[in-house]
Short mmCIF file of C-alpha atoms and ligand atoms in Angstrom, two decimals:
data_model
loop_
_atom_site.label_atom_id
_atom_site.label_comp_id
_atom_site.label_asym_id
_atom_site.label_seq_id
_atom_site.Cartn_x
_atom_site.Cartn_y
_atom_site.Cartn_z
CA MET A 1 -40.38 -6.24 -4.40
CA LYS A 2 -40.93 -3.40 -1.21
CA ARG A 3 -37.47 -2.92 0.21
CA ASN A 4 -37.51 -1.77 3.59
CA ILE A 5 -35.21 0.63 4.35
CA SER A 6 -33.06 2.29 7.48
CA ILE A 7 -31.02 5.76 7.00
CA LEU A 8 -28.53 6.34 9.35
CA GLY A 9 -28.07 10.15 9.03
CA SER A 10 -31.51 11.33 7.42
CA THR A 11 -30.99 14.97 8.30
CA GLY A 12 -28.06 15.42 6.34
CA SER A 13 -27.99 15.95 2.68
CA VAL A 14 -27.90 12.21 1.34
CA GLY A 15 -30.31 11.57 3.87
CA VAL A 16 -32.69 13.94 2.98
CA ASN A 17 -32.46 13.15 -0.32
CA THR A 18 -32.56 9.45 0.06
CA LEU A 19 -36.26 10.11 1.61
CA ARG A 20 -37.17 12.21 -1.48
CA ILE A 21 -36.36 8.97 -3.38
CA VAL A 22 -38.74 6.91 -1.28
CA ARG A 23 -41.32 9.61 -1.60
CA THR A 24 -41.57 9.07 -5.15
CA HIS A 25 -41.24 5.63 -5.28
CA PRO A 26 -43.60 5.00 -2.24
CA ARG A 27 -44.48 1.66 -3.77
CA ARG A 28 -40.98 0.60 -3.85
CA PHE A 29 -39.39 1.45 -0.31
CA SER A 30 -40.18 2.42 2.72
CA VAL A 31 -38.76 3.43 5.82
CA LYS A 32 -37.73 1.01 8.66
CA ALA A 33 -35.90 3.18 10.83
CA LEU A 34 -34.23 6.70 10.73
CA ALA A 35 -31.10 8.22 12.70
CA ALA A 36 -29.93 11.56 13.11
CA LYS A 37 -27.13 13.22 15.03
CA THR A 38 -28.56 16.42 16.44
CA ASN A 39 -31.59 17.61 14.27
CA ALA A 40 -34.44 16.79 16.50
CA ARG A 41 -36.69 18.79 14.74
CA ARG A 42 -36.49 17.91 11.59
CA LEU A 43 -36.08 14.19 12.16
CA TYR A 44 -39.39 14.43 14.17
CA ASP A 45 -41.09 15.95 10.68
CA GLN A 46 -39.34 12.90 9.10
CA ALA A 47 -40.66 9.97 11.61
CA ARG A 48 -44.12 11.72 11.14
CA GLU A 49 -44.17 11.42 7.16
CA PHE A 50 -42.59 8.07 7.26
CA LYS A 51 -43.76 6.61 9.76
CA PRO A 52 -41.00 4.24 10.76
CA GLU A 53 -40.59 1.75 13.28
CA CYS A 54 -38.13 2.99 15.29
CA VAL A 55 -36.13 6.71 15.40
CA CYS A 56 -32.59 7.00 16.78
CA LEU A 57 -31.25 10.27 18.05
CA TYR A 58 -27.55 9.88 18.26
CA ASP A 59 -27.01 13.37 20.47
CA GLU A 60 -28.91 12.07 23.71
CA LYS A 61 -29.49 16.03 24.71
CA ASN A 62 -32.59 16.22 23.27
CA ALA A 63 -33.84 12.74 23.34
CA ALA A 64 -36.11 12.92 26.48
CA ALA A 65 -38.29 15.40 24.39
CA LEU A 66 -38.53 13.78 21.20
CA GLU A 67 -39.16 10.38 22.76
CA LYS A 68 -42.54 12.11 24.41
CA LYS A 69 -43.53 13.59 20.99
CA LEU A 70 -42.87 9.99 19.51
CA ARG A 71 -45.15 7.80 21.97
CA PRO A 72 -48.46 9.11 21.07
CA LEU A 73 -47.09 7.50 16.93
CA GLY A 74 -45.87 4.09 18.13
CA ILE A 75 -42.71 5.01 17.39
CA ARG A 76 -39.67 3.82 19.76
CA LEU A 77 -36.41 6.02 20.44
CA VAL A 78 -32.85 4.95 21.00
CA THR A 79 -29.68 6.85 21.36
CA GLY A 80 -26.06 6.78 21.08
CA ASP A 81 -24.02 4.29 19.59
CA GLU A 82 -25.71 1.69 20.47
CA GLY A 83 -28.91 2.95 19.18
CA LEU A 84 -27.09 3.75 15.90
CA ALA A 85 -26.22 0.14 15.68
CA HIS A 86 -29.81 -0.85 16.13
CA VAL A 87 -30.84 0.92 13.53
CA ALA A 88 -28.29 -0.36 10.97
CA SER A 89 -29.03 -3.83 11.92
CA LEU A 90 -33.10 -3.82 12.71
CA ALA A 91 -34.92 -7.32 12.06
CA GLY A 92 -36.94 -6.52 8.67
CA VAL A 93 -34.67 -3.77 7.18
CA ASN A 94 -33.20 -4.96 3.90
CA VAL A 95 -31.06 -1.87 3.30
CA ALA A 96 -29.37 0.02 5.42
CA VAL A 97 -28.27 3.93 3.78
CA PHE A 98 -25.02 5.12 5.50
CA ALA A 99 -25.17 8.69 5.10
CA VAL A 100 -23.34 9.78 8.22
CA VAL A 101 -20.40 11.43 8.26
CA GLY A 102 -16.82 10.25 9.59
CA ALA A 103 -15.70 7.17 11.55
CA VAL A 104 -18.83 7.11 13.25
CA GLY A 105 -20.23 4.71 10.74
CA LEU A 106 -17.60 2.64 11.03
CA LYS A 107 -19.03 -0.08 13.97
CA PRO A 108 -22.62 -0.07 12.64
CA LEU A 109 -21.89 -1.00 9.19
CA PHE A 110 -20.19 -3.90 10.22
CA GLU A 111 -22.93 -4.37 12.62
CA ALA A 112 -25.14 -4.15 9.38
CA VAL A 113 -23.32 -6.72 7.11
CA LYS A 114 -23.15 -9.23 10.35
CA ALA A 115 -26.85 -8.63 10.37
CA ARG A 116 -27.09 -9.58 6.68
CA LYS A 117 -28.15 -6.54 5.16
CA ASP A 118 -27.17 -4.80 2.13
CA VAL A 119 -25.16 -1.55 2.63
CA ALA A 120 -25.67 1.37 0.50
CA ILE A 121 -22.82 3.76 1.30
CA ALA A 122 -22.23 7.42 0.96
CA ASN A 123 -20.14 7.76 4.45
CA LYS A 124 -16.82 7.03 2.88
CA GLU A 125 -14.69 6.99 6.15
CA PRO A 126 -15.00 3.77 7.09
CA LEU A 127 -14.33 2.08 3.68
CA VAL A 128 -11.34 4.15 3.56
CA MET A 129 -10.29 3.09 7.19
CA ALA A 130 -11.58 -0.60 6.69
CA GLY A 131 -12.61 -0.99 3.44
CA SER A 132 -10.86 -4.41 2.76
CA LEU A 133 -11.85 -5.84 5.80
CA LEU A 134 -15.84 -4.92 5.11
CA MET A 135 -15.85 -6.20 1.56
CA ALA A 136 -14.31 -9.54 2.83
CA GLN A 137 -17.21 -9.62 5.96
CA ALA A 138 -19.71 -8.69 3.14
CA ARG A 139 -18.32 -11.99 1.02
CA LYS A 140 -18.71 -13.95 3.31
CA ASN A 141 -22.53 -12.49 4.68
CA ARG A 142 -23.76 -12.94 0.88
CA VAL A 143 -24.59 -9.08 1.48
CA ALA A 144 -24.43 -6.59 -1.51
CA VAL A 145 -22.04 -3.24 -0.67
CA LEU A 146 -24.15 -0.52 -2.74
CA PRO A 147 -21.75 2.83 -3.52
CA ILE A 148 -23.80 5.91 -3.06
CA ASP A 149 -20.85 8.34 -3.49
CA SER A 150 -21.24 9.57 -6.98
CA GLU A 151 -17.77 8.59 -8.86
CA HIS A 152 -17.79 5.14 -7.56
CA SER A 153 -21.38 4.68 -8.47
CA ALA A 154 -20.49 5.99 -11.44
CA LEU A 155 -17.41 3.36 -11.41
CA TRP A 156 -19.62 0.50 -10.44
CA GLN A 157 -22.30 1.04 -13.64
CA CYS A 158 -18.90 1.24 -15.68
CA LEU A 159 -17.49 -2.04 -14.68
CA GLU A 160 -20.39 -4.05 -14.45
CA GLY A 161 -20.52 -7.09 -16.39
CA TYR A 162 -16.74 -6.73 -17.69
CA PRO A 163 -13.85 -9.01 -16.46
CA LYS A 164 -11.31 -7.51 -14.22
CA GLU A 165 -8.26 -8.48 -16.58
CA THR A 166 -10.12 -6.10 -19.65
CA VAL A 167 -9.51 -3.38 -17.26
CA LYS A 168 -6.64 -1.22 -17.11
CA ARG A 169 -7.30 2.11 -15.38
CA LEU A 170 -9.89 3.27 -13.28
CA ILE A 171 -10.50 7.24 -13.57
CA LEU A 172 -11.88 9.47 -10.97
CA THR A 173 -12.85 12.88 -11.70
CA SER A 174 -13.13 15.68 -9.49
CA SER A 175 -14.57 19.38 -9.83
CA GLY A 176 -11.12 20.78 -8.39
CA GLY A 177 -13.18 22.38 -5.55
CA PRO A 178 -13.35 25.89 -5.23
CA PHE A 179 -9.94 27.12 -5.29
CA ARG A 180 -9.03 25.76 -8.38
CA THR A 181 -8.21 28.62 -10.25
CA ARG A 182 -7.28 30.93 -7.04
CA LYS A 183 -4.39 32.65 -7.76
CA GLY A 184 -1.47 33.56 -4.89
CA SER A 185 -1.24 31.55 -1.53
CA LEU A 186 -3.98 29.52 -0.44
CA ALA A 187 -3.21 29.81 3.27
CA ALA A 188 -5.50 32.86 3.98
CA ILE A 189 -8.76 31.42 2.47
CA LYS A 190 -11.87 31.93 5.16
CA PRO A 191 -14.25 28.75 6.41
CA SER A 192 -17.02 30.73 4.74
CA GLU A 193 -15.34 30.52 1.32
CA ALA A 194 -14.38 27.27 1.38
CA LEU A 195 -17.59 26.19 2.36
CA LYS A 196 -18.71 27.12 -1.14
CA HIS A 197 -18.61 23.97 -3.60
CA PRO A 198 -19.10 25.64 -7.46
CA ASN A 199 -21.41 22.31 -8.00
CA TRP A 200 -22.79 20.21 -5.59
CA LYS A 201 -24.53 20.79 -2.16
CA MET A 202 -23.33 18.83 0.56
CA GLY A 203 -22.45 19.34 4.13
CA PRO A 204 -20.08 20.87 5.81
CA LYS A 205 -17.10 18.31 6.37
CA ILE A 206 -17.23 16.70 3.01
CA THR A 207 -17.39 20.47 1.34
CA ILE A 208 -14.19 21.17 3.16
CA ASP A 209 -12.61 18.07 2.10
CA SER A 210 -13.73 18.92 -1.46
CA ALA A 211 -11.76 22.54 -1.32
CA THR A 212 -8.98 20.49 -0.18
CA LEU A 213 -8.73 17.58 -2.67
CA MET A 214 -8.75 15.60 0.49
CA ASN A 215 -11.97 14.59 -0.58
CA LYS A 216 -10.51 12.72 -3.51
CA GLY A 217 -7.54 11.50 -1.69
CA LEU A 218 -10.17 9.49 0.22
CA GLU A 219 -12.08 8.47 -3.07
CA VAL A 220 -8.81 6.94 -4.62
CA ILE A 221 -8.77 5.02 -1.10
CA GLU A 222 -12.13 4.05 -1.26
CA ALA A 223 -11.67 3.05 -4.73
CA VAL A 224 -8.69 0.47 -4.18
CA ASN A 225 -11.25 -1.19 -1.52
CA LEU A 226 -14.50 -1.14 -3.19
CA PHE A 227 -13.33 -2.29 -6.64
CA ASP A 228 -10.36 -4.27 -5.15
CA VAL A 229 -7.67 -2.88 -7.89
CA PRO A 230 -3.88 -1.83 -7.54
CA LEU A 231 -3.06 1.70 -6.33
CA LYS A 232 -1.42 2.46 -9.60
CA GLU A 233 -4.57 1.92 -11.64
CA VAL A 234 -6.35 4.61 -10.17
CA ASP A 235 -6.37 8.08 -11.66
CA VAL A 236 -7.29 11.55 -10.30
CA LEU A 237 -8.78 13.66 -13.27
CA ILE A 238 -10.12 16.97 -12.85
CA HIS A 239 -13.38 18.35 -14.57
CA PRO A 240 -14.75 21.37 -13.31
CA GLU A 241 -18.31 20.41 -14.81
CA SER A 242 -18.95 17.66 -12.79
CA ILE A 243 -20.83 15.91 -15.72
CA ILE A 244 -18.44 12.84 -16.01
CA HIS A 245 -19.01 11.57 -12.81
CA SER A 246 -16.25 8.79 -13.55
CA MET A 247 -14.58 6.25 -16.04
CA ILE A 248 -13.06 3.25 -17.05
CA GLU A 249 -10.19 2.76 -19.48
CA PHE A 250 -10.13 -1.09 -20.94
CA VAL A 251 -6.57 -2.61 -22.04
CA ASP A 252 -7.55 -2.06 -25.25
CA GLY A 253 -7.80 1.88 -24.92
CA SER A 254 -11.59 2.13 -25.20
CA HIS A 255 -13.12 4.50 -22.41
CA LEU A 256 -16.10 4.26 -20.76
CA ALA A 257 -17.44 7.30 -18.72
CA HIS A 258 -20.81 7.46 -16.91
CA LEU A 259 -22.38 11.04 -17.47
CA GLY A 260 -25.50 12.80 -15.74
CA ILE A 261 -26.45 16.00 -13.59
CA ALA A 262 -24.64 16.65 -9.99
CA ASP A 263 -27.33 15.28 -8.24
CA MET A 264 -27.08 12.91 -5.33
CA ARG A 265 -30.52 11.44 -6.24
CA LEU A 266 -28.91 9.75 -8.69
CA PRO A 267 -26.44 7.61 -7.49
CA ILE A 268 -28.82 6.84 -4.12
CA GLN A 269 -31.56 6.11 -6.19
CA TYR A 270 -29.52 3.26 -7.92
CA ALA A 271 -28.26 1.95 -5.20
CA LEU A 272 -31.43 1.43 -3.97
CA SER A 273 -33.01 -0.10 -6.83
CA TYR A 274 -30.30 -2.00 -8.35
CA PRO A 275 -30.31 -4.22 -10.66
CA GLU A 276 -33.16 -2.35 -12.02
CA ARG A 277 -33.90 1.18 -12.95
CA LEU A 278 -36.55 3.41 -12.17
CA VAL A 279 -38.49 6.05 -14.31
CA ASN A 280 -37.82 9.40 -12.19
CA HIS A 281 -38.56 13.20 -12.75
CA LEU A 282 -35.00 14.61 -12.37
CA PRO A 283 -33.54 17.21 -14.74
CA THR A 284 -32.39 15.92 -17.87
CA LEU A 285 -28.66 15.94 -18.91
CA ASP A 286 -28.77 18.86 -21.66
CA LEU A 287 -25.06 18.75 -23.76
CA VAL A 288 -26.12 20.91 -26.18
CA LYS A 289 -26.50 23.56 -23.58
CA LEU A 290 -23.48 22.90 -21.44
CA LYS A 291 -21.16 22.97 -25.11
CA SER A 292 -18.20 22.08 -23.61
CA LEU A 293 -16.50 19.70 -20.79
CA HIS A 294 -13.30 20.39 -19.98
CA PHE A 295 -10.08 18.33 -18.24
CA GLU A 296 -7.03 19.22 -16.52
CA ARG A 297 -4.15 17.68 -14.40
CA PRO A 298 -4.96 17.83 -10.63
CA ASP A 299 -2.37 20.25 -8.87
CA LYS A 300 -0.33 18.46 -6.22
CA LYS A 301 1.48 20.82 -5.20
CA ARG A 302 -1.01 23.40 -3.92
CA PHE A 303 -3.42 20.67 -3.15
CA PRO A 304 -0.97 18.15 -1.14
CA CYS A 305 -4.11 16.21 0.46
CA LEU A 306 -4.65 14.43 -2.62
CA GLU A 307 -1.16 12.68 -2.66
CA LEU A 308 -1.22 12.40 1.39
CA GLY A 309 -4.27 10.00 0.15
CA TYR A 310 -2.02 8.00 -1.99
CA GLU A 311 0.48 7.92 0.35
CA ALA A 312 -1.58 6.03 2.87
CA SER A 313 -3.21 3.88 0.62
CA ARG A 314 0.78 2.88 -0.29
CA ARG A 315 1.66 2.50 3.35
CA GLY A 316 -1.42 0.32 3.59
CA GLY A 317 -2.28 -1.26 6.87
CA THR A 318 -3.41 1.23 9.51
CA MET A 319 -1.79 4.37 7.45
CA PRO A 320 -5.32 5.17 6.08
CA ALA A 321 -7.30 5.19 9.42
CA VAL A 322 -4.59 7.47 10.43
CA LEU A 323 -4.99 9.67 7.78
CA ASN A 324 -8.94 9.73 8.06
CA ALA A 325 -8.56 10.65 11.68
CA ALA A 326 -6.20 13.37 11.50
CA ASN A 327 -8.39 14.96 8.61
CA GLU A 328 -11.52 15.03 10.60
CA ILE A 329 -9.70 16.56 13.21
CA ALA A 330 -8.04 19.28 11.11
CA VAL A 331 -11.37 19.71 9.18
CA GLU A 332 -13.06 20.26 12.32
CA ALA A 333 -10.54 22.93 13.73
CA PHE A 334 -10.20 24.75 10.44
CA LEU A 335 -14.21 25.38 10.59
CA ASN A 336 -14.20 26.51 14.01
CA HIS A 337 -11.37 28.89 12.91
CA LYS A 338 -8.05 27.37 14.96
CA ILE A 339 -5.87 26.78 12.03
CA LYS A 340 -5.21 27.66 8.54
CA PHE A 341 -6.65 26.37 5.46
CA THR A 342 -3.32 24.88 4.74
CA ALA A 343 -2.56 23.96 7.62
CA ILE A 344 -5.36 20.75 7.53
CA ALA A 345 -2.38 19.15 5.02
CA ALA A 346 0.63 19.94 7.38
CA ILE A 347 -1.47 18.37 10.49
CA ILE A 348 -2.43 15.42 8.06
CA GLU A 349 1.02 14.86 7.43
CA LYS A 350 2.94 14.97 11.07
CA THR A 351 0.67 12.57 11.88
CA MET A 352 0.75 10.05 9.43
CA ALA A 353 4.91 10.48 9.99
CA ARG A 354 4.63 9.63 13.19
CA HIS A 355 2.34 6.49 12.87
CA ARG A 356 4.00 3.14 13.23
CA VAL A 357 2.05 1.25 10.26
CA LYS A 358 0.55 -2.03 11.70
CA LYS A 359 0.49 -3.93 8.32
CA GLN A 360 -1.61 -7.14 9.39
CA PHE A 361 -4.60 -5.30 10.76
CA ASP A 362 -8.26 -5.82 12.03
CA LEU A 363 -11.27 -3.76 13.14
CA GLN A 364 -9.47 -3.55 16.51
CA SER A 365 -6.29 -2.33 15.05
CA VAL A 366 -8.14 0.57 12.89
CA PHE A 367 -9.71 1.64 16.30
CA GLU A 368 -6.76 2.00 18.06
CA ALA A 369 -5.26 3.74 15.13
CA ASP A 370 -8.30 6.19 14.91
CA VAL A 371 -8.17 7.38 18.19
CA TRP A 372 -4.07 7.80 18.59
CA ALA A 373 -4.21 9.72 15.41
CA ARG A 374 -6.79 11.87 16.71
CA GLN A 375 -4.98 12.58 20.10
CA GLN A 376 -1.95 13.40 17.95
CA ALA A 377 -3.76 15.69 15.38
CA ILE A 378 -5.34 17.64 18.37
CA LYS A 379 -1.87 17.70 20.40
CA LEU A 380 0.08 19.19 17.02
CA ILE A 381 -3.09 21.78 16.96
CA ARG A 382 -2.45 23.15 20.00
MG1 MG B 1 -17.63 11.73 -3.99
#
């Protein structure tokens, strides 16, 4: 059966890889809609190749020029938040792929679920902010939430078919980022250094999150929400080679791990083809060449963002949304040379300390907490 997909964030790293999968399996997938933030040129090239019905350019600045170019192709252009929601919930779409970065994906994600689309999610921030609300809505509307984040795809594949009470622990692996073995203070780290990830090629926001280990802090919350497990059953293990993408421990002490090359096309393809597995031509995993895999405990003192993730989840309610918003602001400030690398964690911690958690929360309170935390973080940076 052919699946019609829409991709939010088609010009970013996950979006481009999703389209590579469509290109490999043209009989299985067709592109119904695409959305990008600012890259009008790449979006146009994608539209010409994949012939979607509708395209969204989030940033309205270059919309008029793009619209003119798309008109002869019979492709409609939409813009802004409304456009993004439109692409997410378009009639005829079976799966909406969320490959945007940050809280901007939250509203369209709920729109997609309300419109009864399956959602394939690489955009972890909404799952951190309101994952439990999203899962409840997805259950109610009987749509599938398909994880693309490589660790969660791994956990999903390990957990498949096992009753919950047989599972003791989820173990998220982390490469440890580019500064795992760095000696001395992390304060003087420049954005250009933090943007060099050892194993994965990704966009700037997640690459900085990987360097601070906030990415893993966010992923812990993402796992709690996606798989509905208690926080104390989620552990993090540093594994520099990024070959084991995550694992589970059963109550009898058996472990089940998911292994593969570090290529996002693996989890993206599985999310789109589930429950089937499709043949592809990716490089194979060569364990003989690798020879050894290494593991260590995370250094929570040097990388306080990981513990902040746990703390936000422990506090619950609106706190994960505050953690996420403060992090988005702090990462942007770091990338713009406004704050030091080590100030990222400090700003998040201070913002969290000022927040009064709303334990009983709905989508509205999540949005309010997000706006409040952004303002606080900006004040702290000034
Ligand atoms: Mg990940």
